[in-house]
Amino acid sequence: MSKKLAAEIKADGSFNRQTNRFITPFGNGPDELPVEAERYRLLWSAVCPWAHRSVIVRRVLGLEEVISLGTASPMRPKIPQVDWEFSLDEGCVDPVLGIRYISEIYKKTDPEYSGRPTVPVIVDLKEQKVVNNDYFRLTNYFETVWAPFHKENAPDLYPESIREEIDSINGIIFNDVNNGVYKCGFAQSQEAYEEAYDKLFTRLDELEYRLSTQRFLIGDFITDSDVRLYATLIRFDAAYYAAFKTNRNRIVDFPNLWGYLRDLYQTPGFADTTDFHAIKVHYHLSNHIASNDQKSAGILPKGPDLSGLYSKHNREALSKSEEKFLKK
Amino acid sequence: MSKKLAAEIKADGSFNRQTNRFITPFGNGPDELPVEAERYRLLWSAVCPWAHRSVIVRRVLGLEEVISLGTASPMRPKIPQVDWEFSLDEGCVDPVLGIRYISEIYKKTDPEYSGRPTVPVIVDLKEQKVVNNDYFRLTNYFETVWAPFHKENAPDLYPESIREEIDSINGIIFNDVNNGVYKCGFAQSQEAYEEAYDKLFTRLDELEYRLSTQRFLIGDFITDSDVRLYATLIRFDAAYYAAFKTNRNRIVDFPNLWGYLRDLYQTPGFADTTDFHAIKVHYHLSNHIASNDQKSAGILPKGPDLSGLYSKHNREALSKSEEKFLKK
């Protein structure tokens, strides 16, 4: 395990994710990041659930022309182990930023930066520096203060009247599910692993029950919470189940969660931003960020069979609306 | 990977299981092993599918008092990596043979023995040496020449009239399923892995179809072939799926194979010789026999949920007989 990651393991062997360093909000206040078209670049890797959520929301809201996207490889570079590399680009360099590793822009911004160089990260192209890597709030900025740049008829993923409910469920999903799978995969003691495993599946059981009577997490429409849950569920059977030992059940074993996942997957912005090959390559072959699974000797699992993601789900019957999205 | 195991990897990265060294048959011929009660000891480990089949047949036929059983630990010793150790016994020594490692009795029998010391192995207590480690034929000896010692009303697992059919399907199951999962797990090239994976699942699809119209592999009764298939299927979801990357589907995803597996599991001699804890500990934690999965940093997966093994299967409807076993 790298030293950077070791700093996130507590004495009892449990995983304690680093906090974000760049959390200045977007907005119109004097100390906020100005909302401007073509000023920022979003860096992600298709493997990363934290980055994936922001890329889904960017597409659903039609912000592609407004905020550009740089895509790092699913394979970690050999050194430094926790970095991300633009090895999918010509010359292994991001064509806009001219950097090979995402750590470069972090270091350029703050030479003292000692955390992991994470995605998603927003780079200000004018200042040529990192301005925000707050994966928890980033989608909310896209959904609110970025509204002037949304496409016509963009949905409301974060309606004001139910924001408290969305925030509340986002907190639960973060702790027990989004980060819960990492707590299983990165635990360095059997006890810490089992505690995280139990919490994760207890929560999935609750979500399974919740989704038995409503189409989406908050009701009839897709909200920010669904994007967050999706990013973990879609990686579950293909990666976490084996690589992070979250193997009580797969998602296909939960009738409602599985129907819900297909429903989302079949929605524009979801399948088209989901790259299973990248996900599998990263979690099964890129062993440089040491989870408690030491990965394989270069053999990529051929399965699982994910063809069922396109099958009919009949979840429309649970909703009063014919639309999946709430129009503003 | 240990040198002994490396000798079983071909140039193209595929796994080529070693042949057995001790294959003298049991029987009444001058050069055969005499069939005598309390003369032999069967050594096994509960993790090993090759040994498990002989322990199931021993129990189903009632040979427990006739052939004694020594049980090695599911955890491989550190050195030598491919050995088996009696660490479950007092003083880490088999109480009958007085040995700590199974390699000891192999070496005592043949100081030149250079293969892996495998289970199952039959030790002649009179001569204090290995006389048979022929996992492929061992159950057939128990079923035939050992008949004088069978319990009253013992079933016929290898009826003479259908032996050719049993042998034929045993060959197929051996190559593509029993050994097929190892070919996936031990492959050292992506091509060799994918070839084994495709053969395995093509065969499972065929068996799934076969078992849609008949209760057991050969028809209405459990035979030697079912014991062989069981030993692999029962380990599939708990071990091979993740540890050997046999992850197109799990057995629970095949309606007929899953019903068939529950049917067998609920038969005396099957569940009671199946030790899931040992199986999981071995395949997930004991990394000394190097498959292409490098195993975990000491974290044992808590799943999968196997409680469904006791659920109703309704496979009786496929059989003309009310009995699972053919009486002699």
XYZ file of C-alpha atoms in Angstrom, chain B residues 119-302:
184
model
C -5.197 -35.518 -1.719
C -7.079 -37.792 -1.815
C -4.431 -40.325 -0.999
C -4.821 -43.835 0.385
C -2.176 -44.948 2.858
C -1.666 -48.623 3.584
C -1.334 -48.762 7.378
C 0.276 -52.175 7.265
C 3.047 -51.098 4.932
C 3.012 -47.461 6.126
C 3.116 -46.133 2.593
C 1.087 -44.430 -0.083
C -0.623 -46.984 -2.281
C -3.126 -44.959 -4.283
C -3.710 -41.261 -5.097
C -5.798 -41.869 -8.193
C -8.580 -39.343 -7.548
C -10.134 -40.199 -10.909
C -10.720 -43.906 -10.194
C -10.853 -43.992 -6.403
C -14.619 -43.608 -6.085
C -15.087 -46.347 -8.652
C -13.070 -48.742 -6.495
C -15.188 -47.847 -3.485
C -18.301 -48.477 -5.570
C -17.227 -51.848 -7.009
C -14.523 -54.007 -5.429
C -15.250 -52.582 -1.983
C -18.883 -53.811 -2.200
C -18.370 -56.600 0.395
C -17.951 -53.873 3.018
C -20.824 -51.620 1.957
C -23.545 -50.945 4.543
C -26.841 -52.771 4.247
C -28.996 -51.345 1.456
C -26.135 -49.248 0.125
C -27.041 -47.756 -3.253
C -25.431 -48.688 -6.530
C -23.609 -45.555 -7.668
C -21.921 -47.277 -10.603
C -24.379 -49.787 -12.081
C -22.768 -52.165 -14.539
C -25.371 -51.623 -17.250
C -24.640 -47.882 -17.523
C -20.941 -47.766 -16.679
C -19.958 -46.744 -20.167
C -22.306 -43.779 -20.037
C -21.042 -42.797 -16.580
C -17.413 -43.046 -17.693
C -18.151 -40.986 -20.759
C -19.797 -38.147 -18.878
C -17.132 -38.344 -16.162
C -14.498 -37.643 -18.806
C -16.383 -34.614 -20.058
C -17.017 -33.274 -16.562
C -13.389 -33.795 -15.645
C -11.957 -31.887 -18.585
C -14.347 -28.977 -18.813
C -15.788 -28.582 -15.316
C -13.842 -30.268 -12.468
C -10.483 -29.379 -13.972
C -12.025 -26.600 -16.072
C -12.312 -24.221 -13.121
C -8.635 -24.840 -12.300
C -7.702 -24.157 -15.921
C -9.342 -20.744 -15.474
C -7.815 -20.072 -12.087
C -4.306 -21.254 -12.847
C -4.013 -19.894 -16.401
C -1.040 -17.592 -16.805
C -2.146 -15.997 -20.064
C -5.349 -14.152 -20.969
C -5.877 -16.434 -23.977
C -5.555 -19.662 -21.966
C -7.922 -18.246 -19.340
C -10.562 -17.200 -21.863
C -10.412 -20.527 -23.683
C -10.978 -22.415 -20.432
C -13.731 -19.974 -19.389
C -15.603 -20.426 -22.668
C -15.346 -24.223 -22.514
C -16.504 -24.239 -18.897
C -19.603 -22.147 -19.491
C -20.483 -23.862 -22.771
C -20.421 -27.108 -20.825
C -22.457 -25.701 -17.946
C -25.041 -24.453 -20.480
C -25.250 -27.979 -21.884
C -25.574 -29.524 -18.426
C -28.238 -26.946 -17.580
C -30.193 -28.093 -20.623
C -29.635 -31.779 -19.833
C -30.912 -31.308 -16.294
C -34.082 -29.571 -17.467
C -35.694 -32.897 -18.305
C -34.046 -35.338 -15.903
C -33.431 -35.228 -12.188
C -29.813 -36.449 -12.215
C -27.079 -36.674 -14.839
C -27.851 -40.202 -15.981
C -31.560 -40.267 -15.169
C -33.636 -40.935 -12.087
C -30.841 -41.918 -9.696
C -27.709 -40.411 -8.210
C -24.580 -41.963 -9.724
C -20.860 -41.494 -9.452
C -21.102 -38.716 -12.077
C -23.355 -36.617 -9.859
C -20.883 -36.835 -7.002
C -18.164 -35.533 -9.301
C -20.218 -32.656 -10.633
C -21.422 -31.774 -7.123
C -17.888 -31.338 -5.801
C -17.274 -28.532 -8.285
C -20.725 -26.925 -8.275
C -20.860 -26.607 -4.485
C -17.563 -24.664 -4.488
C -18.470 -22.518 -7.455
C -20.271 -19.511 -5.980
C -18.352 -19.532 -2.702
C -14.887 -19.797 -4.196
C -14.270 -20.225 -7.916
C -16.519 -17.370 -9.063
C -14.191 -14.783 -7.547
C -10.940 -16.620 -6.805
C -10.701 -18.407 -10.176
C -12.544 -15.701 -12.186
C -15.232 -18.133 -13.389
C -17.674 -15.275 -13.299
C -19.945 -15.303 -16.315
C -22.658 -16.578 -13.996
C -22.972 -18.177 -10.608
C -24.665 -21.543 -10.163
C -27.707 -19.841 -8.584
C -28.251 -18.183 -11.972
C -28.861 -21.541 -13.702
C -32.358 -22.649 -12.659
C -31.787 -26.363 -13.286
C -28.202 -26.631 -12.060
C -29.187 -24.687 -8.948
C -32.188 -26.945 -8.265
C -30.017 -30.002 -8.928
C -27.329 -28.729 -6.563
C -29.886 -28.160 -3.774
C -31.324 -31.623 -4.407
C -27.896 -33.206 -3.911
C -26.977 -30.925 -1.003
C -30.125 -32.054 0.808
C -29.088 -35.714 0.426
C -27.240 -37.438 3.316
C -23.518 -37.606 2.538
C -23.408 -34.281 0.704
C -24.112 -31.287 3.017
C -22.626 -33.188 5.944
C -19.281 -33.523 4.170
C -19.323 -29.940 2.816
C -17.402 -27.407 4.887
C -17.933 -23.922 3.465
C -15.708 -22.272 6.041
C -12.807 -24.500 5.040
C -13.535 -23.912 1.351
C -13.603 -20.140 1.741
C -10.551 -19.987 3.991
C -8.555 -22.034 1.515
C -9.464 -20.382 -1.748
C -9.480 -16.824 -0.409
C -6.777 -16.794 2.253
C -4.350 -19.606 1.599
C -2.345 -18.034 -1.194
C 0.623 -20.325 -1.077
C -0.537 -22.371 -4.008
C -0.454 -19.578 -6.525
C -3.469 -19.332 -8.731
C -3.543 -16.236 -10.947
C -5.469 -14.506 -8.166
C -3.036 -13.261 -5.569
C -5.588 -13.425 -2.781
C -6.367 -10.964 -0.083
C -4.427 -9.344 2.694
C -5.935 -11.716 5.229
C -9.562 -10.643 4.839
C -12.033 -13.508 4.447
C -15.107 -12.649 2.337
C -18.225 -12.892 4.482
